[in-house]
Coordinates of C-alpha atoms in Angstrom, one line a residue:
X581 CA -0.1 -0.1 -0.1
X582 CA 3.0 2.3 0.9
X583 CA 4.4 2.1 -2.6
X584 CA 1.2 2.9 -4.1
X585 CA 0.9 6.1 -2.1
X586 CA 4.5 6.8 -3.1
X587 CA 3.9 6.4 -6.9
X588 CA 0.7 8.5 -6.6
X589 CA 3.1 11.3 -4.7
X590 CA 5.5 10.5 -7.7
X591 CA 2.8 11.2 -10.5
X592 CA 1.8 14.3 -8.9
X593 CA 5.3 15.7 -8.8
X594 CA 6.0 14.7 -12.7
X595 CA 2.6 16.4 -13.4
X596 CA 3.3 19.5 -11.7
X597 CA 6.8 19.6 -13.3
X598 CA 5.2 19.1 -16.6
X599 CA 3.0 21.9 -16.1
X600 CA 5.4 24.5 -14.8
X601 CA 7.6 23.8 -17.8
X602 CA 4.8 24.0 -20.2
X603 CA 3.9 27.4 -18.5
X604 CA 7.5 28.6 -18.7
X605 CA 8.1 27.9 -22.4
X606 CA 4.9 29.0 -23.5
X607 CA 5.1 32.3 -21.8
X608 CA 5.6 35.4 -23.5
X609 CA 7.9 37.8 -21.5
X610 CA 9.3 40.1 -24.5
X611 CA 5.3 40.7 -25.5
X612 CA 4.6 41.5 -21.9
X613 CA 7.8 43.7 -21.6
X614 CA 7.1 45.6 -24.7
X615 CA 3.4 46.1 -23.8
X616 CA 4.5 47.4 -20.0
X617 CA 7.1 49.6 -22.3
X618 CA 4.5 51.1 -24.1
X619 CA 2.3 51.5 -21.1
X620 CA 5.0 53.1 -19.1
X621 CA 5.9 55.6 -21.8
X622 CA 2.4 56.8 -21.9
X623 CA 1.9 55.5 -25.5
X624 CA -1.7 54.7 -26.8
X625 CA -1.7 51.4 -27.9
X626 CA -3.9 50.7 -31.2
X627 CA -6.2 47.6 -31.2
X628 CA -7.8 48.0 -34.7
X629 CA -8.9 50.8 -37.0
X630 CA -10.9 52.6 -34.6
X631 CA -8.1 53.4 -32.5
X632 CA -5.6 54.7 -35.3
X633 CA -5.5 58.3 -34.0
X634 CA -3.1 60.4 -35.8
X635 CA -2.0 57.6 -38.1
X636 CA -5.3 57.6 -39.7
X637 CA -4.6 60.6 -41.5
X638 CA -1.0 59.9 -42.4
X639 CA -2.2 56.2 -43.7
X640 CA -4.4 58.0 -46.0
X641 CA -2.1 60.3 -47.1
X642 CA 0.5 57.9 -47.2
X643 CA 3.2 60.1 -45.3
X644 CA 4.5 57.6 -43.3
X645 CA 7.9 56.4 -43.4
X646 CA 8.9 53.1 -41.8
X647 CA 12.1 52.3 -40.3
X648 CA 14.2 48.8 -41.1
X649 CA 12.9 46.2 -38.5
X650 CA 15.2 45.9 -35.5
X651 CA 15.4 42.5 -34.2
X652 CA 14.4 42.3 -30.7
X653 CA 14.7 39.7 -28.0
X654 CA 12.8 36.5 -28.0
X655 CA 11.8 36.6 -31.9
X656 CA 10.6 40.0 -32.0
X657 CA 10.9 42.7 -34.9
X658 CA 10.2 46.6 -34.3
X659 CA 9.7 48.9 -37.1
X660 CA 9.5 52.7 -36.3
X661 CA 6.8 54.8 -38.2
X662 CA 7.4 58.3 -38.6
X663 CA 5.4 61.0 -40.4
X664 CA 6.7 63.7 -42.5
X665 CA 6.1 66.4 -39.7
X666 CA 7.8 64.3 -37.1
X667 CA 4.6 65.2 -34.6
X668 CA 4.6 61.5 -33.2
X669 CA 6.5 58.3 -33.4
X670 CA 4.6 54.8 -33.8
X671 CA 6.1 51.4 -32.9
X672 CA 4.8 48.0 -34.9
X673 CA 6.0 44.9 -33.6
X674 CA 5.6 41.6 -35.4
X675 CA 6.9 38.3 -34.2
X676 CA 9.5 36.9 -36.9
X677 CA 7.9 33.9 -37.9
X678 CA 5.4 36.4 -39.5
X679 CA 7.7 36.9 -41.8
X680 CA 8.6 40.2 -43.9
X681 CA 5.7 42.5 -43.5
X682 CA 5.1 45.7 -45.0
X683 CA 4.2 47.1 -41.7
X684 CA 2.5 50.2 -43.1
X685 CA 0.2 48.2 -44.9
X686 CA -0.4 45.9 -41.8
X687 CA -1.4 48.9 -39.4
X688 CA -3.4 50.2 -42.2
X689 CA -5.0 47.2 -42.9
X690 CA -4.8 44.6 -39.9
X691 CA -3.2 46.4 -36.7
X692 CA -4.7 43.8 -34.4
X693 CA -2.9 40.8 -36.3
X694 CA 0.3 42.5 -35.0
X695 CA 1.4 41.9 -31.3
X696 CA 2.0 45.7 -30.6
X697 CA 1.2 48.8 -32.5
X698 CA 1.4 52.1 -30.6
X699 CA 1.9 55.6 -31.0
X700 CA 3.1 58.8 -28.8
X701 CA 3.9 62.3 -29.0
X702 CA 6.2 64.8 -27.8
X703 CA 8.3 63.5 -24.4
X704 CA 6.2 60.5 -24.6
X705 CA 7.7 59.5 -28.3
X706 CA 11.1 59.9 -26.9
X707 CA 10.2 57.4 -23.9
X708 CA 8.7 55.0 -26.3
X709 CA 11.9 54.9 -28.5
X710 CA 14.2 54.6 -25.7
X711 CA 12.1 51.8 -24.1
X712 CA 12.0 49.9 -27.2
X713 CA 15.5 50.2 -27.8
X714 CA 16.3 48.7 -24.2
X715 CA 14.8 45.6 -25.6
X716 CA 17.2 45.2 -28.6

């Protein structure tokens, strides 16, 4: 009977260890760090076409320029989007497995597909850029 209790205890420990390993492997620390980064900088996150803010006008006028994607930790790539007048800074983040995306087109048509799209103006824009650059 003792061996049965011991076996049951061993199975519980193995199940708990497996669950912990799956949670640690599947967690998304860079995504959370980037979300927290955008929030701490005071940036506004874009979840869909209704929340484009100042990007809407520049997307329609086709006056945004995109930087080369910068590879961040854990397989993310960040692209800075800037309007011609420099009035704000937007950052669009994609997973590396999403391939080579035209970030301006993605923000225009499907911003919710990207893990993070955020924009900020003034000092907040500088804080957002500095925070994302820390993730390089």
